[in-house]
Tab-separated table of N, CA and C in Angstrom:
chain	number	residue	atom	x	y	z
A	26	GLU	N	68.523	-104.493	-7.637
A	26	GLU	CA	69.803	-104.643	-6.968
A	26	GLU	C	70.408	-105.998	-7.298
A	27	TYR	N	71.733	-106.021	-7.279
A	27	TYR	CA	72.428	-107.271	-7.534
A	27	TYR	C	72.332	-108.128	-6.281
A	28	GLY	N	71.970	-109.362	-6.417
A	28	GLY	CA	71.834	-110.224	-5.246
A	28	GLY	C	70.955	-111.412	-5.571
A	29	ASP	N	69.949	-111.628	-4.737
A	29	ASP	CA	69.050	-112.764	-4.901
A	29	ASP	C	68.067	-112.486	-6.038
A	30	HIS	N	68.505	-112.761	-7.239
A	30	HIS	CA	67.745	-112.444	-8.443
A	30	HIS	C	66.391	-113.160	-8.472
A	31	ALA	N	66.368	-114.424	-8.108
A	31	ALA	CA	65.126	-115.208	-8.170
A	31	ALA	C	64.037	-114.589	-7.299
A	32	THR	N	64.392	-114.169	-6.100
A	32	THR	CA	63.413	-113.565	-5.194
A	32	THR	C	62.925	-112.224	-5.733
A	33	GLN	N	63.837	-111.447	-6.291
A	33	GLN	CA	63.460	-110.138	-6.825
A	33	GLN	C	62.514	-110.282	-8.020
A	34	VAL	N	62.784	-111.212	-8.913
A	34	VAL	CA	61.911	-111.432	-10.062
A	34	VAL	C	60.551	-111.936	-9.588
A	35	ALA	N	60.539	-112.845	-8.618
A	35	ALA	CA	59.276	-113.357	-8.076
A	35	ALA	C	58.459	-112.233	-7.453
A	36	THR	N	59.117	-111.307	-6.784
A	36	THR	CA	58.418	-110.163	-6.181
A	36	THR	C	57.796	-109.281	-7.263
A	37	LEU	N	58.545	-109.003	-8.319
A	37	LEU	CA	58.018	-108.181	-9.412
A	37	LEU	C	56.814	-108.838	-10.087
A	38	VAL	N	56.908	-110.134	-10.346
A	38	VAL	CA	55.798	-110.845	-10.973
A	38	VAL	C	54.591	-110.867	-10.038
A	39	SER	N	54.827	-111.074	-8.751
A	39	SER	CA	53.740	-111.072	-7.764
A	39	SER	C	53.038	-109.723	-7.729
A	40	GLN	N	53.803	-108.648	-7.781
A	40	GLN	CA	53.211	-107.310	-7.784
A	40	GLN	C	52.358	-107.092	-9.027
A	41	ALA	N	52.817	-107.584	-10.171
A	41	ALA	CA	52.037	-107.462	-11.411
A	41	ALA	C	50.731	-108.238	-11.307
A	42	VAL	N	50.786	-109.434	-10.736
A	42	VAL	CA	49.584	-110.251	-10.561
A	42	VAL	C	48.625	-109.575	-9.566
A	43	ASP	N	49.171	-108.965	-8.520
A	43	ASP	CA	48.325	-108.242	-7.554
A	43	ASP	C	47.619	-107.061	-8.228
A	44	ARG	N	48.321	-106.352	-9.100
A	44	ARG	CA	47.697	-105.241	-9.838
A	44	ARG	C	46.601	-105.764	-10.768
A	45	PHE	N	46.847	-106.917	-11.386
A	45	PHE	CA	45.838	-107.542	-12.243
A	45	PHE	C	44.579	-107.830	-11.429
A	46	LYS	N	44.762	-108.359	-10.221
A	46	LYS	CA	43.622	-108.670	-9.341
A	46	LYS	C	42.867	-107.410	-8.961
A	47	GLN	N	43.594	-106.331	-8.662
A	47	GLN	CA	42.942	-105.072	-8.319
A	47	GLN	C	42.101	-104.550	-9.472
A	48	THR	N	42.575	-104.734	-10.688
A	48	THR	CA	41.878	-104.227	-11.869
A	48	THR	C	40.684	-105.090	-12.250
A	49	THR	N	40.867	-106.413	-12.217
A	49	THR	CA	39.830	-107.325	-12.724
A	49	THR	C	39.002	-107.987	-11.632
A	50	GLY	N	39.523	-108.024	-10.420
A	50	GLY	CA	38.809	-108.680	-9.323
A	50	GLY	C	39.147	-110.148	-9.144
A	51	VAL	N	39.948	-110.702	-10.042
A	51	VAL	CA	40.354	-112.112	-9.931
A	51	VAL	C	41.836	-112.250	-10.243
A	52	PHE	N	42.442	-113.286	-9.694
A	52	PHE	CA	43.824	-113.589	-10.034
A	52	PHE	C	43.842	-114.330	-11.374
A	53	PRO	N	44.885	-114.128	-12.176
A	53	PRO	CA	44.951	-114.857	-13.451
A	53	PRO	C	45.138	-116.350	-13.214
A	54	GLU	N	44.550	-117.134	-14.112
A	54	GLU	CA	44.679	-118.592	-14.025
A	54	GLU	C	45.905	-119.080	-14.792
A	55	LYS	N	46.275	-118.317	-15.854
A	55	LYS	CA	47.427	-118.684	-16.677
A	55	LYS	C	48.280	-117.442	-16.880
A	56	VAL	N	49.594	-117.622	-16.728
A	56	VAL	CA	50.542	-116.519	-16.867
A	56	VAL	C	51.669	-116.977	-17.785
A	57	ALA	N	52.028	-116.125	-18.751
A	57	ALA	CA	53.170	-116.406	-19.625
A	57	ALA	C	54.220	-115.330	-19.386
A	58	LEU	N	55.425	-115.748	-19.065
A	58	LEU	CA	56.532	-114.831	-18.805
A	58	LEU	C	57.587	-114.984	-19.882
A	59	HIS	N	57.936	-113.879	-20.529
A	59	HIS	CA	58.992	-113.873	-21.546
A	59	HIS	C	60.252	-113.306	-20.923
A	60	TYR	N	61.395	-113.927	-21.246
A	60	TYR	CA	62.656	-113.554	-20.615
A	60	TYR	C	63.787	-113.772	-21.603
A	61	TYR	N	64.737	-112.838	-21.657
A	61	TYR	CA	65.870	-112.994	-22.563
A	61	TYR	C	66.824	-114.100	-22.126
A	62	LYS	N	66.944	-114.311	-20.843
A	62	LYS	CA	67.846	-115.364	-20.396
A	62	LYS	C	67.052	-116.628	-20.093
A	63	ARG	N	67.749	-117.711	-19.948
A	63	ARG	CA	67.085	-118.962	-19.618
A	63	ARG	C	66.646	-118.918	-18.156
A	64	PHE	N	65.401	-119.281	-17.901
A	64	PHE	CA	64.909	-119.328	-16.531
A	64	PHE	C	65.649	-120.419	-15.767
A	65	GLY	N	66.139	-120.073	-14.588
A	65	GLY	CA	66.797	-121.046	-13.733
A	65	GLY	C	65.800	-121.740	-12.833
A	66	LYS	N	66.221	-122.842	-12.255
A	66	LYS	CA	65.337	-123.603	-11.363
A	66	LYS	C	64.903	-122.750	-10.171
A	67	ALA	N	65.819	-121.959	-9.630
A	67	ALA	CA	65.484	-121.109	-8.481
A	67	ALA	C	64.422	-120.081	-8.851
A	68	GLU	N	64.520	-119.507	-10.059
A	68	GLU	CA	63.524	-118.526	-10.509
A	68	GLU	C	62.164	-119.175	-10.720
A	69	ILE	N	62.148	-120.338	-11.350
A	69	ILE	CA	60.887	-121.039	-11.590
A	69	ILE	C	60.219	-121.392	-10.267
A	70	THR	N	60.995	-121.887	-9.322
A	70	THR	CA	60.443	-122.254	-8.021
A	70	THR	C	59.930	-121.037	-7.269
A	71	ALA	N	60.721	-119.969	-7.227
A	71	ALA	CA	60.327	-118.761	-6.494
A	71	ALA	C	59.075	-118.135	-7.093
A	72	ILE	N	59.035	-118.001	-8.414
A	72	ILE	CA	57.873	-117.409	-9.076
A	72	ILE	C	56.653	-118.323	-8.921
A	73	GLY	N	56.861	-119.611	-9.127
A	73	GLY	CA	55.760	-120.570	-8.984
A	73	GLY	C	55.150	-120.554	-7.597
A	74	ASN	N	55.997	-120.544	-6.585
A	74	ASN	CA	55.491	-120.524	-5.207
A	74	ASN	C	54.790	-119.215	-4.882
A	75	ALA	N	55.354	-118.101	-5.340
A	75	ALA	CA	54.747	-116.795	-5.063
A	75	ALA	C	53.367	-116.679	-5.702
A	76	LEU	N	53.222	-117.157	-6.923
A	76	LEU	CA	51.929	-117.061	-7.591
A	76	LEU	C	50.942	-118.097	-7.077
A	77	ALA	N	51.437	-119.265	-6.665
A	77	ALA	CA	50.556	-120.289	-6.106
A	77	ALA	C	49.970	-119.839	-4.770
A	78	GLU	N	50.682	-118.969	-4.035
A	78	GLU	CA	50.129	-118.417	-2.797
A	78	GLU	C	48.895	-117.566	-3.087
A	79	ARG	N	48.865	-116.937	-4.240
A	79	ARG	CA	47.754	-116.073	-4.614
A	79	ARG	C	46.615	-116.854	-5.267
A	80	ASN	N	46.971	-117.855	-6.055
A	80	ASN	CA	45.991	-118.686	-6.746
A	80	ASN	C	46.565	-120.089	-6.855
A	81	ALA	N	46.004	-121.021	-6.119
A	81	ALA	CA	46.532	-122.387	-6.074
A	81	ALA	C	46.439	-123.081	-7.430
A	82	ASN	N	45.555	-122.611	-8.313
A	82	ASN	CA	45.365	-123.254	-9.619
A	82	ASN	C	46.144	-122.580	-10.737
A	83	VAL	N	47.031	-121.660	-10.417
A	83	VAL	CA	47.751	-120.925	-11.452
A	83	VAL	C	48.665	-121.854	-12.256
A	84	LYS	N	48.716	-121.571	-13.554
A	84	LYS	CA	49.625	-122.290	-14.446
A	84	LYS	C	50.515	-121.249	-15.101
A	85	ILE	N	51.802	-121.534	-15.149
A	85	ILE	CA	52.771	-120.551	-15.627
A	85	ILE	C	53.587	-121.135	-16.771
A	86	ALA	N	53.716	-120.345	-17.839
A	86	ALA	CA	54.574	-120.700	-18.968
A	86	ALA	C	55.802	-119.803	-18.910
A	87	PHE	N	56.963	-120.386	-18.705
A	87	PHE	CA	58.232	-119.664	-18.687
A	87	PHE	C	58.843	-119.773	-20.077
A	88	VAL	N	58.885	-118.657	-20.797
A	88	VAL	CA	59.356	-118.645	-22.186
A	88	VAL	C	60.680	-117.894	-22.251
A	89	SER	N	61.750	-118.604	-22.543
A	89	SER	CA	63.054	-117.983	-22.768
A	89	SER	C	63.177	-117.672	-24.247
A	90	ILE	N	63.526	-116.422	-24.561
A	90	ILE	CA	63.669	-115.985	-25.947
A	90	ILE	C	65.127	-115.573	-26.150
A	91	ASP	N	65.824	-116.321	-27.002
A	91	ASP	CA	67.262	-116.123	-27.186
A	91	ASP	C	67.574	-115.843	-28.649
A	92	ASP	N	68.211	-114.707	-28.916
A	92	ASP	CA	68.633	-114.416	-30.285
A	92	ASP	C	70.155	-114.425	-30.422
A	93	SER	N	70.849	-114.923	-29.404
A	93	SER	CA	72.317	-114.892	-29.419
A	93	SER	C	72.947	-116.217	-29.853
A	94	HIS	N	72.159	-117.165	-30.267
A	94	HIS	CA	72.677	-118.474	-30.679
A	94	HIS	C	73.266	-118.390	-32.095
A	95	PRO	N	74.072	-119.361	-32.503
A	95	PRO	CA	74.699	-119.313	-33.833
A	95	PRO	C	73.897	-120.024	-34.928
A	96	LEU	N	72.684	-120.463	-34.643
A	96	LEU	CA	71.919	-121.270	-35.582
A	96	LEU	C	71.271	-120.413	-36.678
A	97	ARG	N	71.242	-120.942	-37.892
A	97	ARG	CA	70.578	-120.308	-39.031
A	97	ARG	C	69.755	-121.369	-39.746
A	98	ALA	N	68.732	-120.953	-40.461
A	98	ALA	CA	67.900	-121.893	-41.218
A	98	ALA	C	67.766	-121.395	-42.652
A	99	TYR	N	67.680	-122.332	-43.574
A	99	TYR	CA	67.557	-122.016	-44.987
A	99	TYR	C	66.369	-122.789	-45.550
A	100	ASP	N	65.679	-122.180	-46.496
A	100	ASP	CA	64.557	-122.826	-47.164
A	100	ASP	C	64.904	-122.915	-48.642
A	101	PHE	N	65.199	-124.103	-49.105
A	101	PHE	CA	65.640	-124.278	-50.488
A	101	PHE	C	64.488	-124.207	-51.490
A	102	ARG	N	63.249	-124.072	-50.995
A	102	ARG	CA	62.117	-123.868	-51.905
A	102	ARG	C	62.066	-122.420	-52.396
A	103	VAL	N	62.736	-121.524	-51.656
A	103	VAL	CA	62.791	-120.118	-52.030
A	103	VAL	C	64.075	-119.912	-52.819
A	104	GLU	N	64.008	-119.090	-53.854
A	104	GLU	CA	65.141	-118.925	-54.778
A	104	GLU	C	66.452	-118.607	-54.072
A	105	ASP	N	66.439	-117.674	-53.118
A	105	ASP	CA	67.689	-117.306	-52.452
A	105	ASP	C	67.924	-118.085	-51.155
A	106	GLY	N	67.041	-119.019	-50.823
A	106	GLY	CA	67.239	-119.860	-49.652
A	106	GLY	C	66.845	-119.234	-48.335
A	107	SER	N	66.312	-118.008	-48.354
A	107	SER	CA	65.970	-117.351	-47.090
A	107	SER	C	64.769	-118.029	-46.436
A	108	PHE	N	64.819	-118.132	-45.137
A	108	PHE	CA	63.769	-118.781	-44.352
A	108	PHE	C	62.627	-117.787	-44.181
A	109	PRO	N	61.403	-118.147	-44.552
A	109	PRO	CA	60.299	-117.186	-44.511
A	109	PRO	C	59.914	-116.760	-43.099
A	110	ARG	N	59.493	-115.512	-42.986
A	110	ARG	CA	59.001	-114.966	-41.723
A	110	ARG	C	57.761	-115.746	-41.289
A	111	GLY	N	57.699	-116.030	-39.982
A	111	GLY	CA	56.547	-116.728	-39.431
A	111	GLY	C	56.683	-118.236	-39.420
A	112	ASN	N	57.724	-118.772	-40.018
A	112	ASN	CA	57.951	-120.214	-39.989
A	112	ASN	C	58.821	-120.573	-38.795
A	113	TYR	N	58.817	-121.842	-38.459
A	113	TYR	CA	59.637	-122.294	-37.343
A	113	TYR	C	60.215	-123.670	-37.632
A	114	ALA	N	61.280	-123.974	-36.923
A	114	ALA	CA	61.896	-125.294	-36.968
A	114	ALA	C	61.875	-125.833	-35.543
A	115	LYS	N	61.154	-126.905	-35.346
A	115	LYS	CA	61.003	-127.476	-34.005
A	115	LYS	C	62.235	-128.307	-33.665
A	116	LEU	N	62.839	-128.011	-32.523
A	116	LEU	CA	64.021	-128.732	-32.076
A	116	LEU	C	63.662	-129.857	-31.111
A	117	ARG	N	62.755	-129.575	-30.198
A	117	ARG	CA	62.259	-130.529	-29.194
A	117	ARG	C	60.799	-130.190	-28.927
A	118	ASP	N	60.165	-130.952	-28.054
A	118	ASP	CA	58.771	-130.657	-27.710
A	118	ASP	C	58.618	-129.297	-27.044
A	119	ASN	N	59.678	-128.818	-26.400
A	119	ASN	CA	59.593	-127.543	-25.679
A	119	ASN	C	60.555	-126.491	-26.240
A	120	GLU	N	61.031	-126.689	-27.462
A	120	GLU	CA	62.040	-125.776	-27.994
A	120	GLU	C	61.909	-125.684	-29.521
A	121	LEU	N	61.964	-124.440	-30.034
A	121	LEU	CA	61.939	-124.259	-31.481
A	121	LEU	C	62.657	-122.981	-31.874
A	122	LEU	N	62.949	-122.871	-33.166
A	122	LEU	CA	63.532	-121.667	-33.747
A	122	LEU	C	62.433	-120.975	-34.546
A	123	LEU	N	62.185	-119.705	-34.267
A	123	LEU	CA	61.122	-118.938	-34.903
A	123	LEU	C	61.717	-117.832	-35.759
A	124	SER	N	61.265	-117.748	-36.993
A	124	SER	CA	61.718	-116.687	-37.888
A	124	SER	C	60.760	-115.512	-37.790
A	125	THR	N	61.229	-114.414	-37.216
A	125	THR	CA	60.409	-113.207	-37.108
A	125	THR	C	60.850	-112.153	-38.109
A	126	THR	N	61.893	-112.456	-38.864
A	126	THR	CA	62.353	-111.576	-39.936
A	126	THR	C	62.482	-112.432	-41.183
A	127	GLY	N	62.869	-111.821	-42.290
A	127	GLY	CA	63.082	-112.594	-43.498
A	127	GLY	C	62.025	-112.340	-44.543
A	128	PHE	N	61.908	-113.251	-45.482
A	128	PHE	CA	61.041	-113.101	-46.635
A	128	PHE	C	59.577	-113.015	-46.221
A	129	THR	N	58.852	-112.066	-46.794
A	129	THR	CA	57.397	-112.006	-46.715
A	129	THR	C	56.897	-111.651	-48.111
A	130	PRO	N	55.685	-112.036	-48.451
A	130	PRO	CA	55.160	-111.676	-49.776
A	130	PRO	C	55.063	-110.157	-49.976
A	131	LEU	N	54.917	-109.394	-48.878
A	131	LEU	CA	54.769	-107.950	-48.988
A	131	LEU	C	56.096	-107.215	-49.134
A	132	SER	N	57.175	-107.820	-48.677
A	132	SER	CA	58.461	-107.132	-48.749
A	132	SER	C	59.265	-107.700	-49.910
A	133	LYS	N	59.843	-106.846	-50.676
A	133	LYS	CA	60.619	-107.292	-51.837
A	133	LYS	C	62.100	-107.429	-51.504
A	134	LYS	N	62.530	-106.782	-50.417
A	134	LYS	CA	63.949	-106.822	-50.056
A	134	LYS	C	64.225	-107.997	-49.130
A	135	ARG	N	65.398	-108.545	-49.267
A	135	ARG	CA	65.851	-109.562	-48.340
A	135	ARG	C	67.061	-108.993	-47.619
A	136	MET	N	67.155	-109.209	-46.349
A	136	MET	CA	68.239	-108.633	-45.554
A	136	MET	C	69.203	-109.714	-45.086
A	137	GLY	N	69.505	-110.656	-45.924
A	137	GLY	CA	70.414	-111.717	-45.522
A	137	GLY	C	69.679	-112.817	-44.785
A	138	THR	N	70.428	-113.671	-44.154
A	138	THR	CA	69.849	-114.792	-43.433
A	138	THR	C	69.162	-114.295	-42.175
A	139	PRO	N	67.895	-114.650	-41.980
A	139	PRO	CA	67.200	-114.195	-40.785
A	139	PRO	C	67.845	-114.736	-39.508
A	140	VAL	N	67.873	-113.900	-38.475
A	140	VAL	CA	68.296	-114.359	-37.152
A	140	VAL	C	67.052	-114.919	-36.490
A	141	LEU	N	67.080	-116.189	-36.204
A	141	LEU	CA	65.917	-116.853	-35.630
A	141	LEU	C	65.910	-116.685	-34.118
A	142	LEU	N	64.721	-116.545	-33.559
A	142	LEU	CA	64.585	-116.526	-32.111
A	142	LEU	C	64.471	-117.963	-31.632
A	143	LYS	N	65.266	-118.313	-30.644
A	143	LYS	CA	65.175	-119.645	-30.061
A	143	LYS	C	64.243	-119.550	-28.855
A	144	LEU	N	63.101	-120.219	-28.934
A	144	LEU	CA	62.126	-120.215	-27.852
A	144	LEU	C	62.241	-121.515	-27.072
A	145	THR	N	62.355	-121.386	-25.769
A	145	THR	CA	62.379	-122.549	-24.894
A	145	THR	C	61.247	-122.382	-23.893
A	146	LEU	N	60.428	-123.403	-23.742
A	146	LEU	CA	59.239	-123.352	-22.894
A	146	LEU	C	59.369	-124.320	-21.733
A	147	ARG	N	59.194	-123.784	-20.530
A	147	ARG	CA	59.105	-124.617	-19.327
A	147	ARG	C	57.822	-124.218	-18.631
A	148	GLN	N	57.102	-125.188	-18.075
A	148	GLN	CA	55.792	-124.904	-17.505
A	148	GLN	C	55.708	-125.368	-16.057
A	149	PHE	N	54.919	-124.623	-15.293
A	149	PHE	CA	54.756	-124.895	-13.860
A	149	PHE	C	53.283	-124.811	-13.514
A	150	PRO	N	52.712	-125.645	-12.763
A	150	PRO	CA	53.237	-126.910	-12.246
A	150	PRO	C	53.114	-128.055	-13.242
A	151	GLU	N	52.308	-127.825	-14.311
A	151	GLU	CA	52.096	-128.867	-15.314
A	151	GLU	C	51.928	-128.209	-16.680
A	152	PRO	N	52.167	-128.950	-17.767
A	152	PRO	CA	52.007	-128.377	-19.111
A	152	PRO	C	50.561	-127.999	-19.401
A	153	PHE	N	50.373	-126.865	-20.086
A	153	PHE	CA	49.034	-126.430	-20.477
A	153	PHE	C	49.010	-125.765	-21.846
A	154	VAL	N	50.176	-125.540	-22.435
A	154	VAL	CA	50.253	-124.886	-23.735
A	154	VAL	C	51.364	-125.547	-24.554
A	155	GLU	N	51.167	-125.588	-25.868
A	155	GLU	CA	52.164	-126.169	-26.762
A	155	GLU	C	53.132	-125.077	-27.224
A	156	ILE	N	54.350	-125.469	-27.550
A	156	ILE	CA	55.373	-124.520	-27.985
A	156	ILE	C	54.953	-123.795	-29.267
A	157	GLU	N	54.185	-124.454	-30.139
A	157	GLU	CA	53.717	-123.809	-31.366
A	157	GLU	C	52.781	-122.630	-31.060
A	158	GLN	N	51.938	-122.772	-30.042
A	158	GLN	CA	51.048	-121.676	-29.639
A	158	GLN	C	51.852	-120.496	-29.100
A	159	VAL	N	52.898	-120.807	-28.351
A	159	VAL	CA	53.772	-119.755	-27.823
A	159	VAL	C	54.447	-119.019	-28.981
A	160	ALA	N	54.892	-119.761	-29.984
A	160	ALA	CA	55.527	-119.142	-31.155
A	160	ALA	C	54.555	-118.204	-31.869
A	161	GLU	N	53.291	-118.598	-31.983
A	161	GLU	CA	52.285	-117.735	-32.603
A	161	GLU	C	52.119	-116.443	-31.809
A	162	HIS	N	52.099	-116.554	-30.490
A	162	HIS	CA	51.961	-115.367	-29.637
A	162	HIS	C	53.160	-114.438	-29.794
A	163	VAL	N	54.355	-115.000	-29.796
A	163	VAL	CA	55.564	-114.187	-29.933
A	163	VAL	C	55.567	-113.493	-31.294
A	164	LEU	N	55.208	-114.219	-32.354
A	164	LEU	CA	55.163	-113.616	-33.679
A	164	LEU	C	54.116	-112.501	-33.730
A	165	ALA	N	52.963	-112.712	-33.128
A	165	ALA	CA	51.920	-111.681	-33.105
A	165	ALA	C	52.399	-110.445	-32.356
A	166	LEU	N	53.108	-110.639	-31.274
A	166	LEU	CA	53.647	-109.500	-30.523
A	166	LEU	C	54.681	-108.746	-31.341
A	167	THR	N	55.408	-109.447	-32.182
A	167	THR	CA	56.386	-108.792	-33.045
A	167	THR	C	55.671	-107.920	-34.071
A	168	ARG	N	54.650	-108.444	-34.684
A	168	ARG	CA	53.891	-107.677	-35.672
A	168	ARG	C	53.207	-106.481	-35.015
A	169	LEU	N	52.586	-106.705	-33.858
A	169	LEU	CA	51.863	-105.631	-33.184
A	169	LEU	C	52.799	-104.524	-32.741
A	170	ASN	N	54.015	-104.918	-32.385
A	170	ASN	CA	54.982	-103.945	-31.904
A	170	ASN	C	55.263	-102.876	-32.952
A	171	TYR	N	55.409	-103.284	-34.181
A	171	TYR	CA	55.823	-102.356	-35.226
A	171	TYR	C	54.753	-102.100	-36.274
A	172	LYS	N	53.606	-102.802	-36.160
A	172	LYS	CA	52.482	-102.620	-37.079
A	172	LYS	C	52.917	-102.724	-38.547
A	173	ALA	N	53.857	-103.603	-38.816
A	173	ALA	CA	54.343	-103.763	-40.183
A	173	ALA	C	54.906	-105.165	-40.359
A	174	LEU	N	55.121	-105.515	-41.593
A	174	LEU	CA	55.735	-106.800	-41.900
A	174	LEU	C	57.087	-106.591	-42.556
A	175	THR	N	57.830	-105.614	-42.078
A	175	THR	CA	59.134	-105.355	-42.663
A	175	THR	C	60.078	-106.500	-42.336
A	176	PRO	N	61.036	-106.783	-43.198
A	176	PRO	CA	61.888	-107.948	-43.003
A	176	PRO	C	62.980	-107.762	-41.952
A	177	ILE	N	63.167	-106.565	-41.402
A	177	ILE	CA	64.302	-106.350	-40.508
A	177	ILE	C	63.934	-106.296	-39.029
A	178	VAL	N	62.656	-106.397	-38.692
A	178	VAL	CA	62.219	-106.292	-37.304
A	178	VAL	C	62.015	-107.684	-36.737
A	179	GLY	N	62.691	-107.984	-35.619
A	179	GLY	CA	62.601	-109.334	-35.105
A	179	GLY	C	62.245	-109.487	-33.655
A	180	GLU	N	62.227	-108.409	-32.891
A	180	GLU	CA	61.989	-108.538	-31.450
A	180	GLU	C	60.520	-108.376	-31.111
A	181	PRO	N	59.962	-109.252	-30.270
A	181	PRO	CA	58.594	-109.032	-29.805
A	181	PRO	C	58.557	-107.852	-28.835
A	182	VAL	N	57.405	-107.223	-28.723
A	182	VAL	CA	57.256	-106.042	-27.874
A	182	VAL	C	57.644	-106.352	-26.431
A	183	THR	N	57.379	-107.566	-25.976
A	183	THR	CA	57.705	-107.943	-24.599
A	183	THR	C	59.194	-107.833	-24.310
A	184	MET	N	60.011	-108.069	-25.329
A	184	MET	CA	61.454	-107.996	-25.142
A	184	MET	C	61.981	-106.605	-25.479
A	185	LYS	N	61.439	-106.001	-26.523
A	185	LYS	CA	61.932	-104.706	-26.989
A	185	LYS	C	61.807	-103.636	-25.910
A	186	TYR	N	60.624	-103.512	-25.322
A	186	TYR	CA	60.421	-102.468	-24.326
A	186	TYR	C	61.140	-102.773	-23.015
A	187	ALA	N	61.276	-104.045	-22.677
A	187	ALA	CA	62.037	-104.402	-21.493
A	187	ALA	C	63.514	-104.025	-21.670
A	188	ALA	N	64.036	-104.251	-22.866
A	188	ALA	CA	65.429	-103.900	-23.151
A	188	ALA	C	65.612	-102.381	-23.122
A	189	LEU	N	64.653	-101.630	-23.658
A	189	LEU	CA	64.734	-100.166	-23.612
A	189	LEU	C	64.696	-99.648	-22.178
A	190	ALA	N	63.788	-100.214	-21.371
A	190	ALA	CA	63.688	-99.793	-19.972
A	190	ALA	C	64.996	-100.076	-19.229
A	191	ALA	N	65.582	-101.239	-19.460
A	191	ALA	CA	66.850	-101.595	-18.810
A	191	ALA	C	67.962	-100.640	-19.238
A	192	ARG	N	67.994	-100.290	-20.519
A	192	ARG	CA	69.010	-99.385	-21.032
A	192	ARG	C	68.844	-97.994	-20.400
A	193	PHE	N	67.603	-97.516	-20.296
A	193	PHE	CA	67.367	-96.207	-19.689
A	193	PHE	C	67.727	-96.193	-18.206
A	194	MET	N	67.398	-97.272	-17.495
A	194	MET	CA	67.712	-97.353	-16.067
A	194	MET	C	69.222	-97.371	-15.850
A	195	ALA	N	69.946	-98.035	-16.729
A	195	ALA	CA	71.404	-98.062	-16.613
A	195	ALA	C	71.969	-96.663	-16.824
A	196	ALA	N	71.341	-95.895	-17.718
A	196	ALA	CA	71.820	-94.526	-17.981
A	196	ALA	C	71.592	-93.612	-16.777
A	197	PHE	N	70.479	-93.848	-16.064
A	197	PHE	CA	70.194	-93.023	-14.886
A	197	PHE	C	71.125	-93.401	-13.750
C-alpha cells in the first residue's frame, strides 16, 4: 500500500529474517539488501531497528543498484573501446560502476557501450564489507541468473525477479 514505505519495507525484511530463523534455528548475523532505489535514512533506521530487535549483533549492507544514470565507461586497451564485463570503476569508498554486460572472451558480438550498474553501499550499524566484494556478489548473481556470459544481460537475479513480481502485481 502507498503510505509509510519505510515501515512496510522493514516489516517485509523482518518477516524474511523470521522465516530464516524458522528454517535454520538462528537469526542471520549479516544481511545484504539489494534495492533499485536509493535507501533513505528512514528506511535504513526502520530496517536496522527491526532486525536489531531480533539479533542485537546484526550487520546490514544496504546496496542500491541503479541503471538509470547517464554514465558510460570506455576501455581504450580494447580495439572498439568497450568496457569489459566484470570490471568496475570505483567512484568513492562506498560507490562504484560495475559492468555486467559488454565484451567477454566468449562472446564475439559487441552490443554498443555497456550500461553500467551504479552500486552504492551503506552499512548499519558499522561497516563490515567492502564495495568490491558487493560488486563480485552482484556480478555472480547476474551470471547465475542467466547461466551464460552473453553480452546483453545486465540485471542481477535479485533485481530481475523483483521487477517481474512488481510488474505482475501491477497487472493484477
